[in-house]
Amino acid sequence: MCCDTYMKSPPSDVSADRFGGVTLHHAVSVIPASSWTKSHFSGRAHTDCLLNNLCEVFNSKIEDARDQPIITCLEYIREYLMKRLGVVQAAINKCETLLTPTATQLFEVIKKEAARYVAQYNGAGKYQVGCPWQDQYVVDLNDRSCTCRNWEITGMPCKHAVAAIWDRTANSEDSSPVEEYVHPCYRTTTWRVMYFNKIDPINGRSLWPKSESPYTLLPPKHHKQVGRPKKRGRGVLMRPGVKPQI
């Protein structure tokens, strides 16, 4: 159910067997459907992903800095972001397409799938799009929507919408390229605006201004942690006077 972009049945009517048992079904049923099933996504975020990859990537990038003092940790993050913005800016300068490279790659897959569909115009901006495999949907180009809801959720025309746009172009009603129907968030111009601001480099500690505070900040007192010492490498215990064997 969480993979469907259109609503076949209310989430509360889905049997417990599809969720792996009564306990899991009850746990999911008390959560708003808009938080876990694509059929109830609003489309405000223009994505159909339901992951926490952003947090996981951030944690992996600062893994070497998390155990450092606060200033060292912040300096590590600042330098990483400064270099990252420079790398992305170099990629933006090379991009000459209307859409970003990733969006272009995804949209090419959609266009390849759209070639198998046939669109029939009703004379009022709506199309009946189908294929021999009984896969049939209604596309409204005026509202930029499709009954599969992929267009509304992701902001990128689905394969049914692309087939309808091609039919409109073939009948000389609109000569705009199909990429013009993609939401502006996927365009190179938006990508360039988002990475316009940069992080400036700073001088080293020897050039930092001296603090005029009369107080001296001391490091916290060290105390031995409870439990066994942490392992390092391949299961080697870190003990005083013992060299790790790797």
XYZ file of C-alpha atoms in Angstrom:
246
model
C 0.000 0.000 0.000
C 2.802 2.420 0.813
C 4.191 1.995 -2.726
C 0.973 2.930 -4.561
C 0.688 6.539 -5.693
C -3.095 6.397 -6.105
C -5.626 5.292 -3.493
C -7.127 1.872 -4.197
C -8.740 1.621 -0.752
C -8.574 3.526 2.542
C -5.528 2.543 4.624
C -7.776 1.479 7.499
C -9.396 -1.167 5.256
C -6.129 -2.907 4.392
C -5.907 -6.337 5.969
C -3.397 -7.038 8.718
C -1.778 -9.787 6.641
C -0.305 -7.199 4.264
C 1.511 -5.566 7.174
C 2.950 -8.775 8.600
C 0.607 -9.165 11.563
C -1.942 -7.530 13.818
C 0.654 -5.731 15.964
C 2.301 -3.955 13.043
C -1.071 -3.195 11.460
C -2.258 -1.507 14.651
C 0.962 0.493 14.955
C 0.650 1.807 11.412
C -3.087 2.480 11.577
C -2.687 5.102 14.319
C -0.202 7.094 12.183
C -1.663 9.593 9.674
C -1.731 8.056 6.212
C 0.029 11.094 4.737
C 3.135 10.132 6.724
C 3.687 6.651 5.326
C 1.708 5.938 2.148
C 2.341 7.547 -1.239
C -1.357 7.552 -2.104
C -1.878 10.279 0.518
C 1.196 12.411 -0.167
C 0.266 16.046 -0.794
C 2.925 16.697 -3.421
C 4.210 19.796 -1.623
C 7.729 18.361 -1.400
C 7.792 17.178 -5.060
C 9.230 13.790 -4.139
C 7.910 10.282 -3.621
C 10.725 9.216 -1.280
C 10.002 8.347 2.344
C 13.526 7.961 3.673
C 15.885 9.633 6.130
C 18.885 9.474 3.790
C 19.651 13.148 4.422
C 20.368 12.485 8.108
C 22.325 9.317 7.367
C 24.531 11.040 4.788
C 25.217 13.930 7.159
C 26.178 11.570 9.984
C 28.509 9.611 7.699
C 30.262 12.781 6.540
C 30.985 14.046 10.060
C 31.971 10.658 11.459
C 35.618 11.725 11.765
C 34.670 14.994 13.484
C 31.976 13.970 15.943
C 34.449 12.949 18.662
C 36.563 16.088 18.286
C 36.329 19.302 20.367
C 33.525 21.608 19.299
C 35.729 24.093 17.395
C 37.544 21.305 15.549
C 34.210 19.675 14.720
C 32.719 22.906 13.382
C 35.862 23.640 11.368
C 35.659 20.181 9.810
C 32.023 20.748 8.796
C 32.796 24.247 7.448
C 35.695 23.033 5.317
C 33.695 20.090 3.986
C 30.775 22.307 2.981
C 33.105 24.864 1.419
C 34.730 22.195 -0.758
C 31.383 20.568 -1.528
C 29.899 23.832 -2.784
C 32.912 24.308 -5.029
C 32.552 20.825 -6.520
C 28.837 21.309 -7.196
C 29.459 24.746 -8.725
C 31.920 23.181 -11.173
C 29.234 20.684 -12.216
C 26.672 23.485 -12.610
C 29.010 25.453 -14.875
C 29.288 22.439 -17.204
C 25.519 21.818 -17.351
C 23.869 23.223 -20.479
C 20.557 21.356 -20.416
C 17.210 22.712 -19.218
C 17.029 20.113 -16.443
C 19.737 19.054 -14.021
C 21.775 15.958 -14.991
C 19.978 13.742 -12.470
C 16.539 15.008 -13.523
C 17.457 14.551 -17.183
C 18.472 10.958 -16.564
C 15.243 10.184 -14.698
C 13.102 11.906 -17.318
C 14.737 9.972 -20.154
C 13.558 6.744 -18.510
C 10.020 8.150 -18.274
C 10.028 9.161 -21.952
C 11.215 5.717 -22.986
C 8.290 4.140 -21.102
C 5.843 6.707 -22.533
C 6.561 5.524 -26.091
C 4.418 2.430 -25.427
C 1.266 4.434 -24.629
C -1.417 5.892 -26.875
C -3.257 9.103 -25.973
C -6.808 9.990 -27.052
C -7.929 13.616 -26.802
C -11.419 14.547 -25.608
C -11.328 18.123 -26.927
C -11.231 19.822 -23.510
C -7.660 19.411 -22.306
C -8.091 15.844 -21.077
C -6.585 12.680 -22.507
C -7.302 9.002 -22.104
C -3.904 7.324 -22.082
C -3.596 3.575 -22.273
C -1.650 0.624 -23.609
C -2.469 -2.979 -24.650
C -1.834 -4.180 -21.071
C -5.050 -2.542 -19.728
C -2.994 0.187 -18.081
C -5.246 3.230 -18.615
C -5.327 6.622 -16.917
C -6.783 10.103 -17.392
C -4.409 13.035 -17.923
C -5.510 16.652 -17.531
C -2.911 18.945 -19.075
C -4.761 22.058 -17.926
C -4.402 21.053 -14.262
C -1.145 19.187 -14.938
C -2.434 16.063 -13.239
C -2.810 12.352 -13.875
C -4.942 9.813 -12.055
C -1.795 7.820 -11.238
C -0.773 10.904 -9.160
C 2.927 10.582 -9.988
C 2.896 13.986 -11.671
C 1.305 15.703 -8.664
C 3.594 14.000 -6.135
C 6.958 14.354 -7.874
C 6.399 17.429 -10.050
C 7.737 15.498 -13.049
C 5.301 14.385 -15.786
C 4.627 10.667 -15.622
C 4.746 8.376 -18.646
C 1.028 8.885 -19.240
C 1.378 12.665 -19.192
C 4.353 12.542 -21.561
C 2.303 10.524 -24.045
C -0.487 13.117 -23.829
C 1.980 15.998 -24.288
C 3.440 14.327 -27.358
C -0.068 13.947 -28.803
C -0.772 17.651 -28.221
C 2.517 18.606 -29.876
C 1.821 16.314 -32.844
C -1.492 18.083 -33.420
C 0.219 21.501 -33.361
C -1.744 22.685 -30.331
C 1.406 23.364 -28.331
C 4.973 23.363 -29.608
C 6.598 23.546 -26.176
C 9.106 20.744 -25.420
C 7.989 18.147 -22.926
C 10.708 19.300 -20.485
C 8.815 22.590 -20.069
C 6.134 20.701 -18.135
C 8.617 19.618 -15.448
C 8.433 21.581 -12.187
C 11.000 24.423 -11.947
C 12.678 22.764 -8.944
C 14.321 20.313 -11.373
C 15.738 22.985 -13.689
C 19.367 24.015 -13.952
C 18.459 27.645 -13.267
C 17.000 26.664 -9.887
C 20.031 24.511 -9.181
C 22.291 27.473 -9.908
C 20.303 29.796 -7.629
C 20.352 27.314 -4.745
C 24.160 27.076 -4.856
C 24.784 30.767 -5.504
C 25.901 31.561 -1.942
C 29.299 30.237 -0.899
C 31.223 29.802 2.351
C 34.218 32.127 2.603
C 37.619 30.794 3.723
C 39.010 32.095 7.009
C 42.476 32.681 8.458
C 44.239 30.234 10.764
C 44.261 30.387 14.557
C 47.465 32.426 14.609
C 45.547 35.350 13.078
C 42.437 35.062 15.222
C 41.771 38.049 17.521
C 42.621 37.465 21.159
C 39.713 37.230 23.546
C 39.413 39.965 26.144
C 37.499 37.774 28.565
C 39.196 37.576 31.999
C 38.111 33.955 32.396
C 39.925 30.875 31.164
C 37.858 27.954 29.952
C 39.239 24.679 31.230
C 38.585 21.310 29.613
C 36.140 19.005 31.409
C 37.564 16.537 33.897
C 38.282 13.147 32.454
C 36.655 10.170 34.095
C 36.842 6.523 33.186
C 33.744 5.142 31.534
C 31.846 2.294 33.120
C 32.127 -1.060 31.392
C 34.629 -2.725 29.117
C 36.999 -0.570 27.049
C 35.930 0.160 23.492
C 37.196 -2.019 20.673
C 39.316 -0.730 17.859
C 39.849 -2.280 14.475
C 38.947 -5.944 14.210
C 37.887 -6.743 17.728
C 41.100 -5.598 19.450
C 40.670 -4.223 22.969
C 42.410 -0.934 23.706
C 44.317 -1.430 26.966
C 47.125 0.650 28.464
C 50.563 -0.659 27.460
C 49.177 -3.162 24.950
C 49.733 -2.546 21.221
C 46.830 -3.449 18.988
C 47.427 -6.471 16.777
C 45.868 -5.908 13.360
